[in-house]
Short mmCIF file of C-alpha atoms in Angstrom, two decimals:
data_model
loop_
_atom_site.label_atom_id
_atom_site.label_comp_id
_atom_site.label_asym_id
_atom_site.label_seq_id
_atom_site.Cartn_x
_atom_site.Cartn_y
_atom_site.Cartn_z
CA UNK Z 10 153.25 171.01 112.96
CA UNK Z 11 151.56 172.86 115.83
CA UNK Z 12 148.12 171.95 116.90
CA UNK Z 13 147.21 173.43 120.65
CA UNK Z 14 143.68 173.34 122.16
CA UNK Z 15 142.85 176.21 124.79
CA UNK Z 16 140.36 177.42 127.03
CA UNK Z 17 142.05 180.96 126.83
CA UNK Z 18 141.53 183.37 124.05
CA UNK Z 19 144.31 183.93 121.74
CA UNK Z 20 145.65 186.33 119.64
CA UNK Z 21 145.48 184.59 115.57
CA UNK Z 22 148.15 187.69 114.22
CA UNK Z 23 150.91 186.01 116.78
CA UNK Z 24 149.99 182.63 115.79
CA UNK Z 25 149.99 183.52 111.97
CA UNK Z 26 153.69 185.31 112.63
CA UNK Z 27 154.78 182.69 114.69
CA UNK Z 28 154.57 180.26 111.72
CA UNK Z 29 156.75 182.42 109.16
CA UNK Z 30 159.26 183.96 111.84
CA UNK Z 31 162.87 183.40 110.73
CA UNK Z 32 162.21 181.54 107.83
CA UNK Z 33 163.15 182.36 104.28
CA UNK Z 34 162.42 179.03 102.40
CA UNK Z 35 158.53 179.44 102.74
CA UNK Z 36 157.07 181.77 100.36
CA UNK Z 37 153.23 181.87 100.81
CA UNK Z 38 151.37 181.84 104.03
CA UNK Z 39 147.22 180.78 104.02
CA UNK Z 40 145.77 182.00 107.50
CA UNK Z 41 142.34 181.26 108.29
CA UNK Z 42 140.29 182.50 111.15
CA UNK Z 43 137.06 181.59 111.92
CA UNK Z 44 135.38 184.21 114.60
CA UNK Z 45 132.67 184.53 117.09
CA UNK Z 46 129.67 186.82 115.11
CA UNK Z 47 127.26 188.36 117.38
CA UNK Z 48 124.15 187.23 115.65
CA UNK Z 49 123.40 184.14 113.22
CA UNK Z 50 120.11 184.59 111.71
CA UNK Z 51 118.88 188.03 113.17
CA UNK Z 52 119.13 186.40 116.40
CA UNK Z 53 121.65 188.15 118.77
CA UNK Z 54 124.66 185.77 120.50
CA UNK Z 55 125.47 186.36 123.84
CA UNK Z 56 128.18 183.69 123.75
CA UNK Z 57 128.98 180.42 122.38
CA UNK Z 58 130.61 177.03 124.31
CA UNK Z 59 132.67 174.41 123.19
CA UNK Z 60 132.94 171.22 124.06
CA UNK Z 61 135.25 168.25 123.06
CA UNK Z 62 136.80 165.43 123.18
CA UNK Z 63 140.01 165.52 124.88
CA UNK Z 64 142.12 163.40 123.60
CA UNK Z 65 140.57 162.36 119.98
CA UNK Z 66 139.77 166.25 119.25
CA UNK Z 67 144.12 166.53 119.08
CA UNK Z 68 144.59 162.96 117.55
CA UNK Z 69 142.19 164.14 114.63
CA UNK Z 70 143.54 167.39 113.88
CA UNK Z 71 146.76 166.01 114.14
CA UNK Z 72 145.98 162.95 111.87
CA UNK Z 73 144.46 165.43 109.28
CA UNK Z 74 147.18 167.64 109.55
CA UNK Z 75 149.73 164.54 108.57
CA UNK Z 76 147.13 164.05 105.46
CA UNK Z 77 147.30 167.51 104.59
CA UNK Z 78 151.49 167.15 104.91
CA UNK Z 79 151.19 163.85 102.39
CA UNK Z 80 148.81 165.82 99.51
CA UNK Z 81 150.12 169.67 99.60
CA UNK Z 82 154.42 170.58 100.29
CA UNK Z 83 153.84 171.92 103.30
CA UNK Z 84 156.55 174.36 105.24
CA UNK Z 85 154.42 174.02 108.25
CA UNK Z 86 150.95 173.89 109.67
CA UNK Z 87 149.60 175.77 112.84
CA UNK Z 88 146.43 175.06 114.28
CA UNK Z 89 144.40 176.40 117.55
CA UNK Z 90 141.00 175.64 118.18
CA UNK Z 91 139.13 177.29 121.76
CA UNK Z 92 136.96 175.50 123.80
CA UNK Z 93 135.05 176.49 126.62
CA UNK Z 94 133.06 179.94 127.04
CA UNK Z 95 133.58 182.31 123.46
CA UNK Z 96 132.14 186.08 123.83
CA UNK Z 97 131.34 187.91 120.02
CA UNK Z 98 134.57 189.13 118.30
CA UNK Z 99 136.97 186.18 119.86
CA UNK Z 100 138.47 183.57 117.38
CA UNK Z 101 137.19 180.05 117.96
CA UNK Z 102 139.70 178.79 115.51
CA UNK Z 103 143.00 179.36 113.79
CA UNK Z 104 144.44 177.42 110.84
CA UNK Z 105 147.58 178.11 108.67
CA UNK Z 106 149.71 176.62 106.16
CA UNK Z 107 152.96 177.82 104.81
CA UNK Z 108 154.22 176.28 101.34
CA UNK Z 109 156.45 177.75 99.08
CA UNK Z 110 153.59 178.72 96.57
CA UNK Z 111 150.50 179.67 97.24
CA UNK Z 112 147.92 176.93 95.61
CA UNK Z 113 149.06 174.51 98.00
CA UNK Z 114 149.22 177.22 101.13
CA UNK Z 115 145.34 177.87 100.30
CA UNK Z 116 144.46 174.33 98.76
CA UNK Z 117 145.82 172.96 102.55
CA UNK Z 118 144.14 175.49 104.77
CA UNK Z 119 140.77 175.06 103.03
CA UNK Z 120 140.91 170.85 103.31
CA UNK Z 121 141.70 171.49 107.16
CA UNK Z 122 138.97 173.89 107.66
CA UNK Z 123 136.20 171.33 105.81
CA UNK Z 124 137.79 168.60 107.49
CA UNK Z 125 137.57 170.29 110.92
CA UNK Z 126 134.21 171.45 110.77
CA UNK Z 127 133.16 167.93 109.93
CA UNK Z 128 135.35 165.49 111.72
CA UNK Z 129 137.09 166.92 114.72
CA UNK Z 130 134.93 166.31 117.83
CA UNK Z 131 133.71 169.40 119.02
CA UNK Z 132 130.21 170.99 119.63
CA UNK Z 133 129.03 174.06 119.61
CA UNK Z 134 126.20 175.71 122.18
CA UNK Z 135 125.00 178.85 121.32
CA UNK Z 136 123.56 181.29 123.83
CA UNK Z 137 120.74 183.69 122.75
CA UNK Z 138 118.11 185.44 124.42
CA UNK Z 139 118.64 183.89 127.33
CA UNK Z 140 118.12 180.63 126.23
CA UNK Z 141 121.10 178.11 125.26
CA UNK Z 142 120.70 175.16 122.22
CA UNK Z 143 122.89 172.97 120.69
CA UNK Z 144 124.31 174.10 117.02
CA UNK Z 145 122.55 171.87 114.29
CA UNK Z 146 125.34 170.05 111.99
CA UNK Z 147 125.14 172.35 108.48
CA UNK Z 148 124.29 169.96 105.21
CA UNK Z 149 127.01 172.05 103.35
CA UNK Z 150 129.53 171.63 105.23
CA UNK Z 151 129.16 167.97 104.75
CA UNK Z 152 129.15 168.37 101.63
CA UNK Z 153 132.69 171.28 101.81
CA UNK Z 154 134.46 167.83 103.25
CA UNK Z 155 133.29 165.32 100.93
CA UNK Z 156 135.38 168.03 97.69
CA UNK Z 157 138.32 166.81 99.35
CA UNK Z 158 137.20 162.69 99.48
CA UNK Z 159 139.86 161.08 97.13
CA UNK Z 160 139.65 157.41 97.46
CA UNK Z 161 135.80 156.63 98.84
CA UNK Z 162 137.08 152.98 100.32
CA UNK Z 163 139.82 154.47 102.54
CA UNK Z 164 137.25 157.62 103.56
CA UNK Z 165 134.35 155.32 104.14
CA UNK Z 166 134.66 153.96 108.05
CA UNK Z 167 134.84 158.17 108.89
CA UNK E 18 133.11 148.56 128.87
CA UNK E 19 133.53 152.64 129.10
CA UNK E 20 131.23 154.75 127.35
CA UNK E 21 131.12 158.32 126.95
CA UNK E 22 128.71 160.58 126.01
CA UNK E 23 128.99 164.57 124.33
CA UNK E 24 126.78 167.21 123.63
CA UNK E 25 123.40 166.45 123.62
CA UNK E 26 123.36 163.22 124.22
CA UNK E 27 125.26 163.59 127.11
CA UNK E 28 122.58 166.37 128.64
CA UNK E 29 119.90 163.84 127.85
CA UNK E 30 121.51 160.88 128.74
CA UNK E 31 122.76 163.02 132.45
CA UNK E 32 126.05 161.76 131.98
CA UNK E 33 129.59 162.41 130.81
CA UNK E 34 130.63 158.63 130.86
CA UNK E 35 129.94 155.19 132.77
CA UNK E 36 130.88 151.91 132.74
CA UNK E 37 128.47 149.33 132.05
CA UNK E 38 128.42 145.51 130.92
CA UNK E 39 126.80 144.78 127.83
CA UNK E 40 124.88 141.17 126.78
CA UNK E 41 126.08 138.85 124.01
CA UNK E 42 124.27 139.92 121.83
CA UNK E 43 125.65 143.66 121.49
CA UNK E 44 127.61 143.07 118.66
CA UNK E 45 128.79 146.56 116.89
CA UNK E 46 128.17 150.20 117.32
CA UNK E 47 124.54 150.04 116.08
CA UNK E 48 123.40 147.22 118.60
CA UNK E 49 125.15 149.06 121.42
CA UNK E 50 122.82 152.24 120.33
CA UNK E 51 119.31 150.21 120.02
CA UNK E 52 120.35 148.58 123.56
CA UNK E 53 120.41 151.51 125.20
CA UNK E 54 117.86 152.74 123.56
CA UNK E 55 115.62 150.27 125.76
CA UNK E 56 117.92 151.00 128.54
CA UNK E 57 115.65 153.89 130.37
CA UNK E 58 113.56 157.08 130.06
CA UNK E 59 116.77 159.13 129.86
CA UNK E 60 118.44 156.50 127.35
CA UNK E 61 114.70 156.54 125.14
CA UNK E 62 115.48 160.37 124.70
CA UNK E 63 118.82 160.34 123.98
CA UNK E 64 118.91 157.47 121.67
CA UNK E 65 115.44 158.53 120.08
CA UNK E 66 116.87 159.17 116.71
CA UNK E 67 119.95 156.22 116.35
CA UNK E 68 119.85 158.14 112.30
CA UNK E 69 122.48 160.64 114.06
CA UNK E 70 124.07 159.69 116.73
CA UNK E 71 127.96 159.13 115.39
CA UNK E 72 130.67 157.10 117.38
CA UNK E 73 133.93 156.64 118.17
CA UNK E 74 135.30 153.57 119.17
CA UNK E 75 138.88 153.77 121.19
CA UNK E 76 139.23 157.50 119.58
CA UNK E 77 138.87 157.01 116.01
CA UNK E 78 135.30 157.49 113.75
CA UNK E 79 133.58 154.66 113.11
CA UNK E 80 130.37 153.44 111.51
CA UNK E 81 127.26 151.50 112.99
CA UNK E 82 128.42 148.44 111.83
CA UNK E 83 131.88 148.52 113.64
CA UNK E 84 132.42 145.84 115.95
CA UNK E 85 133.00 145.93 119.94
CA UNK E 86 135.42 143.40 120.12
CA UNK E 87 138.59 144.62 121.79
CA UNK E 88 137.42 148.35 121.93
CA UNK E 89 138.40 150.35 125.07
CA UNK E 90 136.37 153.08 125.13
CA UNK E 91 133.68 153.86 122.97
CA UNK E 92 132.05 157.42 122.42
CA UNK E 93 128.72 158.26 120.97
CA UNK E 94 127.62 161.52 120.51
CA UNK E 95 125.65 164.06 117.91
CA UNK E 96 127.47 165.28 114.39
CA UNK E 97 130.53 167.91 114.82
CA UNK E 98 129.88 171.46 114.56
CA UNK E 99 133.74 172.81 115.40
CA UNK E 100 135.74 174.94 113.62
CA UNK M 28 138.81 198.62 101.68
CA UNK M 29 142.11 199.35 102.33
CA UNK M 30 144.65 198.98 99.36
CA UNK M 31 148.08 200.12 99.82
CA UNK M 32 151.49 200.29 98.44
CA UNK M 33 154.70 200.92 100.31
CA UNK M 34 158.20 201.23 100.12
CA UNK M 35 158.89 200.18 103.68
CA UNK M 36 158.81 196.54 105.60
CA UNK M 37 155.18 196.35 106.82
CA UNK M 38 153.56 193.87 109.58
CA UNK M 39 151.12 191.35 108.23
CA UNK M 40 150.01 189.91 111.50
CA UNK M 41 149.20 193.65 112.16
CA UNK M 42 147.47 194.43 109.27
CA UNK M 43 145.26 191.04 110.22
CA UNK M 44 144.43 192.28 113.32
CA UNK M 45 143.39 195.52 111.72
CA UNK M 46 140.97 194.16 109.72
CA UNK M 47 138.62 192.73 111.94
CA UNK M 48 139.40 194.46 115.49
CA UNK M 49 136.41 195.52 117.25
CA UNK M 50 134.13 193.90 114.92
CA UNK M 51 131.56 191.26 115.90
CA UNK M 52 129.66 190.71 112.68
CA UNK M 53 133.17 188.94 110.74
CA UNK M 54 132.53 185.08 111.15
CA UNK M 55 135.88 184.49 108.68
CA UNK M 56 139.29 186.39 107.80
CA UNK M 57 141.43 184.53 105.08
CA UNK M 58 144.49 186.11 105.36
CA UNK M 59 147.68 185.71 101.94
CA UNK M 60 151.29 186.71 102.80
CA UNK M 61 153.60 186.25 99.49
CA UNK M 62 157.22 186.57 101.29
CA UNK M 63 161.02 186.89 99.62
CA UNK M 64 162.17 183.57 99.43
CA UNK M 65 165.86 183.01 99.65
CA UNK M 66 166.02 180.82 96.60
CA UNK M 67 164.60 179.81 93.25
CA UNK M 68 165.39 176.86 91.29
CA UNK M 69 168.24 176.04 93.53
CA UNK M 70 169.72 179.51 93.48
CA UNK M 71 170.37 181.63 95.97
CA UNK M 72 168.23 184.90 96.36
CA UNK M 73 169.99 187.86 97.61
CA UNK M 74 167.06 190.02 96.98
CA UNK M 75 163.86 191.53 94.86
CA UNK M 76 163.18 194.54 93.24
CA UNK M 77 159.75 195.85 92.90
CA UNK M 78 158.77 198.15 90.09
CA UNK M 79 155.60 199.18 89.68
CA UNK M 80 153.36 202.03 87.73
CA UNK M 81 152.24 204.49 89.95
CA UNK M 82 148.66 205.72 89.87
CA UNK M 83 147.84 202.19 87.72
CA UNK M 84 148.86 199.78 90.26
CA UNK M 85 146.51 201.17 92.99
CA UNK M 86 143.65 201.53 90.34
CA UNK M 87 144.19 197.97 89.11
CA UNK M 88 144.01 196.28 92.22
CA UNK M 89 141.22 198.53 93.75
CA UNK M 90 139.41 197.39 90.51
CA UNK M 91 139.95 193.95 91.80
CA UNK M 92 138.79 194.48 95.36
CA UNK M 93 135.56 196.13 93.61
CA UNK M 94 135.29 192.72 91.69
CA UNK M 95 135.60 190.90 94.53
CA UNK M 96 133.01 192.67 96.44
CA UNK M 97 130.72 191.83 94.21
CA UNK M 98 131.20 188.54 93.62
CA UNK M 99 131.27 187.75 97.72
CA UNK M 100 129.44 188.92 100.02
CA UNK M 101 132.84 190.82 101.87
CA UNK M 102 132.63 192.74 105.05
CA UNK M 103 136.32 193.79 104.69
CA UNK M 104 139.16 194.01 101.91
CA UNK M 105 142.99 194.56 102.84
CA UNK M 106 145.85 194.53 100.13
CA UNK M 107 149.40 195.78 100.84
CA UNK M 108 151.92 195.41 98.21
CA UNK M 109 155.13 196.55 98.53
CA UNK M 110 157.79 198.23 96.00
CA UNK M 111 161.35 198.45 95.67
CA UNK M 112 164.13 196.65 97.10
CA UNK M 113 162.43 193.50 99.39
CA UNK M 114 165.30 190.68 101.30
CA UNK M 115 164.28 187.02 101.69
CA UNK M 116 161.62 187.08 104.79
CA UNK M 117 160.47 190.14 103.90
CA UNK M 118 156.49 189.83 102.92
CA UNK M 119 156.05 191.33 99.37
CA UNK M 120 151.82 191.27 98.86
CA UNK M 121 149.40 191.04 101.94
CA UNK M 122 145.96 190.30 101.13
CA UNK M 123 142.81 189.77 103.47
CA UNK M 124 139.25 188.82 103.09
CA UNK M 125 136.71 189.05 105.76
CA UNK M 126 133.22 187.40 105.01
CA UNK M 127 130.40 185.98 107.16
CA UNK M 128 131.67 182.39 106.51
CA UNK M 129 134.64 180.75 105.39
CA UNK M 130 134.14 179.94 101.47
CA UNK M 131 133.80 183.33 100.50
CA UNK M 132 136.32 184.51 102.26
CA UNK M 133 138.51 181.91 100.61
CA UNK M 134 137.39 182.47 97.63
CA UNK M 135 137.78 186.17 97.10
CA UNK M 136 141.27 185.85 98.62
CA UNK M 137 142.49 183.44 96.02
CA UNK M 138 140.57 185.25 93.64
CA UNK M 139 142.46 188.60 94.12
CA UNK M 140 145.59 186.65 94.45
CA UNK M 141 145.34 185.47 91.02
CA UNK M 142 144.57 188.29 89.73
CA UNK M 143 146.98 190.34 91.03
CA UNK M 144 149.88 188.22 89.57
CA UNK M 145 148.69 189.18 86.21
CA UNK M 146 147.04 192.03 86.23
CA UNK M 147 148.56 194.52 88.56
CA UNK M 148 151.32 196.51 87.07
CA UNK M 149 154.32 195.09 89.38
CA UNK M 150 157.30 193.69 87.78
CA UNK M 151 159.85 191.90 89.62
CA UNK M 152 163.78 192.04 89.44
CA UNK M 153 165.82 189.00 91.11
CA UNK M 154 169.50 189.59 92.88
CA UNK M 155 171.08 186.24 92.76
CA UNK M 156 174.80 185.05 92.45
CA UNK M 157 175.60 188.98 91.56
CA UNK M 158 173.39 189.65 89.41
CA UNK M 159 170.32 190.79 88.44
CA UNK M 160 167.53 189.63 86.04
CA UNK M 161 163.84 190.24 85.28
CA UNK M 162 161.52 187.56 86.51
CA UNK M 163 159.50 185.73 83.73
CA UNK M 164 155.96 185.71 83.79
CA UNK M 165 154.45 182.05 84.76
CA UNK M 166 151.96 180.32 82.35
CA UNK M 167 150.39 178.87 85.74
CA UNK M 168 149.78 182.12 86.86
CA UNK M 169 147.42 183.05 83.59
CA UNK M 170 145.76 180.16 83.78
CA UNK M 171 145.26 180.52 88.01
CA UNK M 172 143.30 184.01 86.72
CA UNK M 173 141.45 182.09 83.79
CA UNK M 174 139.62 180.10 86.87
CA UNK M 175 137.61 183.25 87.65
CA UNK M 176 136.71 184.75 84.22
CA UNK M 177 133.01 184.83 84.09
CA UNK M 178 132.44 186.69 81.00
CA UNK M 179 134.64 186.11 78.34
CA UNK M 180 133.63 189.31 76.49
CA UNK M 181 133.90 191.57 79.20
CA UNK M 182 137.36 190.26 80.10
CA UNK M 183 138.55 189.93 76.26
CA UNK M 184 140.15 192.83 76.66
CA UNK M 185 142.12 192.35 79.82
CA UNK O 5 151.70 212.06 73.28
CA UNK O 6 153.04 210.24 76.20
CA UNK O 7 154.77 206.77 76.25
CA UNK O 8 155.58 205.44 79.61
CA UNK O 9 157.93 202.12 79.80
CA UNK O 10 158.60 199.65 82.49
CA UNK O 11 161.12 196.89 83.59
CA UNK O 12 163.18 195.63 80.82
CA UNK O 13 161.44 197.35 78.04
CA UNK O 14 162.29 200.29 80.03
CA UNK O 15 165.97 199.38 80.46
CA UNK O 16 166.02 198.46 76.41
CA UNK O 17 164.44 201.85 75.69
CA UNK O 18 166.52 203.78 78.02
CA UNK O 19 163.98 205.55 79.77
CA UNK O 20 161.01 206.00 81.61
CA UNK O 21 158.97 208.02 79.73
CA UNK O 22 158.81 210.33 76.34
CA UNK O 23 156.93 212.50 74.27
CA UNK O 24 156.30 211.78 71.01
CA UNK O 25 154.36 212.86 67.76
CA UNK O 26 152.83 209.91 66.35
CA UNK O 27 151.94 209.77 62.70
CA UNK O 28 148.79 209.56 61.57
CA UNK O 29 149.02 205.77 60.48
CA UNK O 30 149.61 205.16 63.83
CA UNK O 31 145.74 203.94 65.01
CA UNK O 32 146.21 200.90 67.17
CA UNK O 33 148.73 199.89 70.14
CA UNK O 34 149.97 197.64 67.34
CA UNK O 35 150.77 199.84 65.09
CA UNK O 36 152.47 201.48 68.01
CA UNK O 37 154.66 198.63 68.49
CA UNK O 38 155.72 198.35 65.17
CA UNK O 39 156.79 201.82 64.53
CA UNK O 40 158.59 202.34 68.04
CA UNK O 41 160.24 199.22 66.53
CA UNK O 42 162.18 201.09 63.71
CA UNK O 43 162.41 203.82 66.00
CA UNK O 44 166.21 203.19 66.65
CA UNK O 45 168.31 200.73 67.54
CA UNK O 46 167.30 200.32 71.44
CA UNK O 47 164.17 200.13 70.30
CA UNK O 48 164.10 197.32 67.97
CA UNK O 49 165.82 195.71 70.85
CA UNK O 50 163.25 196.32 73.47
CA UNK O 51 160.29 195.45 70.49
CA UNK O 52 161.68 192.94 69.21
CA UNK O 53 159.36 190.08 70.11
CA UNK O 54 155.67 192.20 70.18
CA UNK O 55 153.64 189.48 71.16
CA UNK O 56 154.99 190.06 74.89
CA UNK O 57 154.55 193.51 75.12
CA UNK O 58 151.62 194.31 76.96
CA UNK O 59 150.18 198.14 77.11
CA UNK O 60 147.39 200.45 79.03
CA UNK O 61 145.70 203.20 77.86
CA UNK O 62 145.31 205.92 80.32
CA UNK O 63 146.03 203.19 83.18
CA UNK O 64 143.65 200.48 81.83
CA UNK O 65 144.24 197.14 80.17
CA UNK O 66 144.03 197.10 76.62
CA UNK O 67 144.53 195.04 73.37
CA UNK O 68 147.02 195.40 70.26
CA UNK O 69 144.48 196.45 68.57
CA UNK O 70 142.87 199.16 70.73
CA UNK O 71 142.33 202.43 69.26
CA UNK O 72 145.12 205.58 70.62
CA UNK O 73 142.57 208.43 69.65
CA UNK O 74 142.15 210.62 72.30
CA UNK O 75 143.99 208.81 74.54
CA UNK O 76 146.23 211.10 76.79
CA UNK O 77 148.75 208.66 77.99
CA UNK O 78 150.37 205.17 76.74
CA UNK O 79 151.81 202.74 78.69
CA UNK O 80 154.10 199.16 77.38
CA UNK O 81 155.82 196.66 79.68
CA UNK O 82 156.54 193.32 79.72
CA UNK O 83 153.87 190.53 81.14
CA UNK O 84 153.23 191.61 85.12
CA UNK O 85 155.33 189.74 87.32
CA UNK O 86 153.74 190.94 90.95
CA UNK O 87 152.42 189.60 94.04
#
């Protein structure tokens, strides 16, 4: 398991080759990256910002990562998420699984995505014309997590 | 006990984190939010809609009705919109 | 869309990067790599042969990549496949889907995935402990591809 | 008219591809099967199970009992084992 938070850009196709490189037991790769668009809405973004929570934005990932590891058989997970200043075109996060088929490669990738949209603490400003506001929390992708909720006790104190 | 603040609520509170000592009577998460609440201007803005505000008490989510007791550090701050 | 099939080693992290360099309107990329494993049941894998049917194989899976377009809302397709002799490590099928968001990028990735393990005309011949033997069809794979039939007329006759 | 093979049914056969005049009770990819199948002896070995022999007309998908009229090019294999 890798999981690496940076105020750098980042190149995803390294990260993606990084996880496969040498190996010959894993035989599907899932790589997921989520970019910077340069408008939302019709509205044109000059830039987005991220901000966290050092410390408990690693724990998290890392702690759904380890979930991930217990439901899907897992060759290895890598996982880089930016923070700071993003321009259009830059990838604001990376996530990929390696298994050796590929349900569990795209089953895994998908949870971690939901998961990290939902319950890793970071926020999102977005700058446009001009003026900069605070990303609004999206209903669906509430509701993307909750497809992955299998026992409602354990999941209810998150 | 150390709070911290993110996002908006740290803008509107005009803080990243302080220390402060809190009465008897703030029991769990949601007490700690309606106390501050009556805590100043700032605090009245930030705190103005308790509905959202989610928390984290010594790094880990937790609800409103989490206790205090024992906690470290505890975070508040608006729903996640990484990834 | 790109579809392509090749009788040489190819870069998947390059053919990533390909896909969504210099654009800013790509909010997701859900990149598949199916690589040679090195063994199967236990057994050691000393290589794959790809056969294929020429002319059919690139019509079948640009078929698909139609589909898929109009099933997601896709700003960019990308499917390598390669033929003929492939050693563990080696990727064998490449496929990428670039979307505004992440769910329909996943989607139509898994989607052609499916559909390209029982569809396309590839066939698949395993070297292992000297010698060499077609690989069987997988019931899990049919019924992976019965998850996206819409129209059971229309695809009655697939 | 022209019969293409691939993988084993290839092998079984003994080649890639042939020309062949069809009789006219020969409609259907079916009845296809079934006469290629006391063609000879390699071919009742590579037909000897029909129900996994899977064909395309002219490069596209079709059923046992799809029609050969007019079609300019025939194509049986085994199930597709790509990606």
């Amino acid at each position: 398991m890798s999981v690496r938070i940076t105020d750098r850009a980042f190149d995803p196709a390294a990260e993606a080759a990084a996880l496969s490189h040498g190996r010959t037991d894993i035989g599907a790769v899932v790589a997921f990256s989520g970019i910077c668009r340069d408008s939302e809405d019709g509205e044109k973004i000059a830039s987005l910002t991220l901000e966290h929570y050092p410390g408990m934005a690693e724990a998290e990932i890392e702690r759904h990562v380890q979930e991930a590891e217990q439901r899907w058989p897992l060759l290895g997970v890598r996982v880089v998420h930016r923070v700071g200043r993003i321009e259009p075109g830059e990838t604001i996060v990376f996530v990929a699984c390696a298994s050796k088929h590929r349900r569990a490669a795209f089953e895994a990738a998908e949870f971690l995505m939901d998961y990290l949209k939902t319950h890793a603490p970071f926020w999102k400003k977005v700058e446009a014309a001009g003026q900069t506001s605070w990303v609004d929390a999206k209903e669906k992708d509430d509701e993307a997590a909750a497809r992955w909720v299998r026992d409602p006790k354990r999941d209810a104190a998150e | 006990m150390k709070i911290l603040y993110f996002a908006w609520i740290r803008e509107r509170v005009g803080k990243a984190e302080e220390e402060l000592s809190l009465p008897a009577t703030v029991q769990t998460v949601g007490d700690l939010v309606q106390w501050l609440k009556g805590h100043g201007e700032e605090y009245a803005y930030a705190f103005d809609n308790p509905k959202v505000v989610r928390a984290a008490i010594d790094r880990v989510h937790v609800k409103p009705e989490a206790k205090l007791a024992g906690a470290r550090e505890i975070a508040l701050f608006p729903p996640m919109t990484g990834g």
